[in-house]
Amino acid sequence: MTAMAGCSVSGSIGGSSVDKGELAVQAVAALEAQTGATMDPSESVTCLEDLNTDAGSVAMCEYKTASGSVFDVTVTSNGIGSDDKVAFDVVVSDTPG
């Protein structure tokens, strides 16, 4: 799903912080919804840290493609919305790190 390179999307999830494992799942879901592509089983997104729900908080993740290229993924919290879920933006770098 190299179509994710350079992609920027938004999503939301409940909680006071988002566990790095759940964050990776939610980032993939948001990217797949935006691109219309499905992640290949040989590809993966791994988040290196939990995301704090405070607006402006950032968590770094990595997107590994089937070919082995690794792209940086930045997830930024937009804070808690009226639905009690943290809104976030996901940005995949244009080039492998």
JSON list of C-alpha atoms in Angstrom, two decimals:
[
{"chain": "A", "resi": 1, "resn": "MET", "atom": "CA", "xyz": [0.00, 0.00, 0.00]},
{"chain": "A", "resi": 2, "resn": "THR", "atom": "CA", "xyz": [2.73, 2.46, -0.94]},
{"chain": "A", "resi": 3, "resn": "ALA", "atom": "CA", "xyz": [-0.17, 4.76, -1.84]},
{"chain": "A", "resi": 4, "resn": "MET", "atom": "CA", "xyz": [0.08, 5.80, 1.82]},
{"chain": "A", "resi": 5, "resn": "ALA", "atom": "CA", "xyz": [3.37, 7.65, 1.30]},
{"chain": "A", "resi": 6, "resn": "GLY", "atom": "CA", "xyz": [2.77, 11.37, 1.66]},
{"chain": "A", "resi": 7, "resn": "CYS", "atom": "CA", "xyz": [-0.77, 10.76, 2.92]},
{"chain": "A", "resi": 8, "resn": "SER", "atom": "CA", "xyz": [-2.46, 12.94, 5.55]},
{"chain": "A", "resi": 9, "resn": "VAL", "atom": "CA", "xyz": [-5.71, 11.84, 7.23]},
{"chain": "A", "resi": 10, "resn": "SER", "atom": "CA", "xyz": [-7.76, 12.37, 10.38]},
{"chain": "A", "resi": 11, "resn": "GLY", "atom": "CA", "xyz": [-9.48, 9.99, 12.81]},
{"chain": "A", "resi": 12, "resn": "SER", "atom": "CA", "xyz": [-10.73, 9.75, 16.38]},
{"chain": "A", "resi": 13, "resn": "ILE", "atom": "CA", "xyz": [-10.71, 7.32, 19.32]},
{"chain": "A", "resi": 14, "resn": "GLY", "atom": "CA", "xyz": [-11.90, 7.41, 22.94]},
{"chain": "A", "resi": 15, "resn": "GLY", "atom": "CA", "xyz": [-9.73, 7.54, 26.08]},
{"chain": "A", "resi": 16, "resn": "SER", "atom": "CA", "xyz": [-7.38, 9.88, 27.97]},
{"chain": "A", "resi": 17, "resn": "SER", "atom": "CA", "xyz": [-4.41, 8.53, 26.04]},
{"chain": "A", "resi": 18, "resn": "VAL", "atom": "CA", "xyz": [-4.13, 6.16, 23.13]},
{"chain": "A", "resi": 19, "resn": "ASP", "atom": "CA", "xyz": [-2.01, 3.03, 23.59]},
{"chain": "A", "resi": 20, "resn": "LYS", "atom": "CA", "xyz": [0.65, 2.69, 20.89]},
{"chain": "A", "resi": 21, "resn": "GLY", "atom": "CA", "xyz": [-0.78, -0.65, 19.72]},
{"chain": "A", "resi": 22, "resn": "GLU", "atom": "CA", "xyz": [-4.30, 0.75, 19.37]},
{"chain": "A", "resi": 23, "resn": "LEU", "atom": "CA", "xyz": [-2.88, 3.91, 17.80]},
{"chain": "A", "resi": 24, "resn": "ALA", "atom": "CA", "xyz": [-1.24, 1.83, 15.06]},
{"chain": "A", "resi": 25, "resn": "VAL", "atom": "CA", "xyz": [-4.55, 0.05, 14.37]},
{"chain": "A", "resi": 26, "resn": "GLN", "atom": "CA", "xyz": [-6.44, 3.34, 14.22]},
{"chain": "A", "resi": 27, "resn": "ALA", "atom": "CA", "xyz": [-3.78, 4.98, 12.02]},
{"chain": "A", "resi": 28, "resn": "VAL", "atom": "CA", "xyz": [-4.03, 2.10, 9.52]},
{"chain": "A", "resi": 29, "resn": "ALA", "atom": "CA", "xyz": [-7.84, 2.30, 9.56]},
{"chain": "A", "resi": 30, "resn": "ALA", "atom": "CA", "xyz": [-7.77, 6.05, 8.90]},
{"chain": "A", "resi": 31, "resn": "LEU", "atom": "CA", "xyz": [-5.22, 5.67, 6.10]},
{"chain": "A", "resi": 32, "resn": "GLU", "atom": "CA", "xyz": [-7.12, 2.80, 4.47]},
{"chain": "A", "resi": 33, "resn": "ALA", "atom": "CA", "xyz": [-10.38, 4.76, 4.63]},
{"chain": "A", "resi": 34, "resn": "GLN", "atom": "CA", "xyz": [-8.74, 7.81, 3.02]},
{"chain": "A", "resi": 35, "resn": "THR", "atom": "CA", "xyz": [-6.76, 6.01, 0.30]},
{"chain": "A", "resi": 36, "resn": "GLY", "atom": "CA", "xyz": [-9.26, 3.27, -0.47]},
{"chain": "A", "resi": 37, "resn": "ALA", "atom": "CA", "xyz": [-6.34, 0.83, -0.40]},
{"chain": "A", "resi": 38, "resn": "THR", "atom": "CA", "xyz": [-6.01, -2.15, 1.93]},
{"chain": "A", "resi": 39, "resn": "MET", "atom": "CA", "xyz": [-2.73, -2.74, 3.71]},
{"chain": "A", "resi": 40, "resn": "ASP", "atom": "CA", "xyz": [-0.92, -5.81, 2.41]},
{"chain": "A", "resi": 41, "resn": "PRO", "atom": "CA", "xyz": [-0.21, -8.45, 5.11]},
{"chain": "A", "resi": 42, "resn": "SER", "atom": "CA", "xyz": [3.52, -7.94, 4.47]},
{"chain": "A", "resi": 43, "resn": "GLU", "atom": "CA", "xyz": [3.22, -4.23, 5.38]},
{"chain": "A", "resi": 44, "resn": "SER", "atom": "CA", "xyz": [2.91, -2.81, 8.89]},
{"chain": "A", "resi": 45, "resn": "VAL", "atom": "CA", "xyz": [2.52, 0.32, 10.99]},
{"chain": "A", "resi": 46, "resn": "THR", "atom": "CA", "xyz": [4.26, 0.33, 14.37]},
{"chain": "A", "resi": 47, "resn": "CYS", "atom": "CA", "xyz": [3.85, 3.21, 16.81]},
{"chain": "A", "resi": 48, "resn": "LEU", "atom": "CA", "xyz": [6.81, 3.86, 19.06]},
{"chain": "A", "resi": 49, "resn": "GLU", "atom": "CA", "xyz": [4.87, 5.61, 21.82]},
{"chain": "A", "resi": 50, "resn": "ASP", "atom": "CA", "xyz": [1.39, 6.26, 23.20]},
{"chain": "A", "resi": 51, "resn": "LEU", "atom": "CA", "xyz": [-0.46, 9.40, 22.06]},
{"chain": "A", "resi": 52, "resn": "ASN", "atom": "CA", "xyz": [-1.43, 11.87, 24.81]},
{"chain": "A", "resi": 53, "resn": "THR", "atom": "CA", "xyz": [-4.87, 13.35, 24.13]},
{"chain": "A", "resi": 54, "resn": "ASP", "atom": "CA", "xyz": [-3.79, 16.96, 24.81]},
{"chain": "A", "resi": 55, "resn": "ALA", "atom": "CA", "xyz": [-4.08, 19.03, 21.64]},
{"chain": "A", "resi": 56, "resn": "GLY", "atom": "CA", "xyz": [-0.72, 19.26, 19.90]},
{"chain": "A", "resi": 57, "resn": "SER", "atom": "CA", "xyz": [0.68, 16.06, 21.42]},
{"chain": "A", "resi": 58, "resn": "VAL", "atom": "CA", "xyz": [2.64, 13.98, 18.91]},
{"chain": "A", "resi": 59, "resn": "ALA", "atom": "CA", "xyz": [3.42, 10.27, 18.65]},
{"chain": "A", "resi": 60, "resn": "MET", "atom": "CA", "xyz": [5.84, 8.83, 16.12]},
{"chain": "A", "resi": 61, "resn": "CYS", "atom": "CA", "xyz": [5.13, 5.66, 14.17]},
{"chain": "A", "resi": 62, "resn": "GLU", "atom": "CA", "xyz": [6.76, 3.79, 11.30]},
{"chain": "A", "resi": 63, "resn": "TYR", "atom": "CA", "xyz": [5.13, 2.43, 8.15]},
{"chain": "A", "resi": 64, "resn": "LYS", "atom": "CA", "xyz": [7.05, -0.52, 6.68]},
{"chain": "A", "resi": 65, "resn": "THR", "atom": "CA", "xyz": [6.21, -1.39, 3.07]},
{"chain": "A", "resi": 66, "resn": "ALA", "atom": "CA", "xyz": [6.27, -4.83, 1.45]},
{"chain": "A", "resi": 67, "resn": "SER", "atom": "CA", "xyz": [9.60, -3.90, -0.18]},
{"chain": "A", "resi": 68, "resn": "GLY", "atom": "CA", "xyz": [11.13, -3.11, 3.23]},
{"chain": "A", "resi": 69, "resn": "SER", "atom": "CA", "xyz": [11.13, 0.69, 2.92]},
{"chain": "A", "resi": 70, "resn": "VAL", "atom": "CA", "xyz": [10.28, 2.49, 6.16]},
{"chain": "A", "resi": 71, "resn": "PHE", "atom": "CA", "xyz": [8.37, 5.78, 6.18]},
{"chain": "A", "resi": 72, "resn": "ASP", "atom": "CA", "xyz": [8.00, 8.04, 9.23]},
{"chain": "A", "resi": 73, "resn": "VAL", "atom": "CA", "xyz": [4.40, 8.49, 10.38]},
{"chain": "A", "resi": 74, "resn": "THR", "atom": "CA", "xyz": [3.48, 11.44, 12.61]},
{"chain": "A", "resi": 75, "resn": "VAL", "atom": "CA", "xyz": [0.23, 11.27, 14.60]},
{"chain": "A", "resi": 76, "resn": "THR", "atom": "CA", "xyz": [-0.86, 14.57, 16.15]},
{"chain": "A", "resi": 77, "resn": "SER", "atom": "CA", "xyz": [-3.68, 14.93, 18.68]},
{"chain": "A", "resi": 78, "resn": "ASN", "atom": "CA", "xyz": [-6.29, 17.59, 18.04]},
{"chain": "A", "resi": 79, "resn": "GLY", "atom": "CA", "xyz": [-7.66, 17.18, 21.58]},
{"chain": "A", "resi": 80, "resn": "ILE", "atom": "CA", "xyz": [-10.90, 15.70, 22.88]},
{"chain": "A", "resi": 81, "resn": "GLY", "atom": "CA", "xyz": [-13.99, 16.49, 20.81]},
{"chain": "A", "resi": 82, "resn": "SER", "atom": "CA", "xyz": [-17.61, 16.82, 21.87]},
{"chain": "A", "resi": 83, "resn": "ASP", "atom": "CA", "xyz": [-17.99, 13.05, 21.31]},
{"chain": "A", "resi": 84, "resn": "ASP", "atom": "CA", "xyz": [-15.41, 12.41, 24.10]},
{"chain": "A", "resi": 85, "resn": "LYS", "atom": "CA", "xyz": [-12.97, 10.98, 21.56]},
{"chain": "A", "resi": 86, "resn": "VAL", "atom": "CA", "xyz": [-9.53, 12.30, 20.75]},
{"chain": "A", "resi": 87, "resn": "ALA", "atom": "CA", "xyz": [-9.31, 13.56, 17.20]},
{"chain": "A", "resi": 88, "resn": "PHE", "atom": "CA", "xyz": [-5.99, 13.06, 15.46]},
{"chain": "A", "resi": 89, "resn": "ASP", "atom": "CA", "xyz": [-4.18, 13.69, 12.19]},
{"chain": "A", "resi": 90, "resn": "VAL", "atom": "CA", "xyz": [-1.94, 11.08, 10.57]},
{"chain": "A", "resi": 91, "resn": "VAL", "atom": "CA", "xyz": [0.81, 12.19, 8.20]},
{"chain": "A", "resi": 92, "resn": "VAL", "atom": "CA", "xyz": [3.04, 9.74, 6.31]},
{"chain": "A", "resi": 93, "resn": "SER", "atom": "CA", "xyz": [6.32, 11.16, 5.05]},
{"chain": "A", "resi": 94, "resn": "ASP", "atom": "CA", "xyz": [6.81, 11.52, 1.28]},
{"chain": "A", "resi": 95, "resn": "THR", "atom": "CA", "xyz": [10.07, 9.57, 1.26]},
{"chain": "A", "resi": 96, "resn": "PRO", "atom": "CA", "xyz": [11.47, 6.67, 3.27]},
{"chain": "A", "resi": 97, "resn": "GLY", "atom": "CA", "xyz": [13.43, 7.57, 6.38]}
]
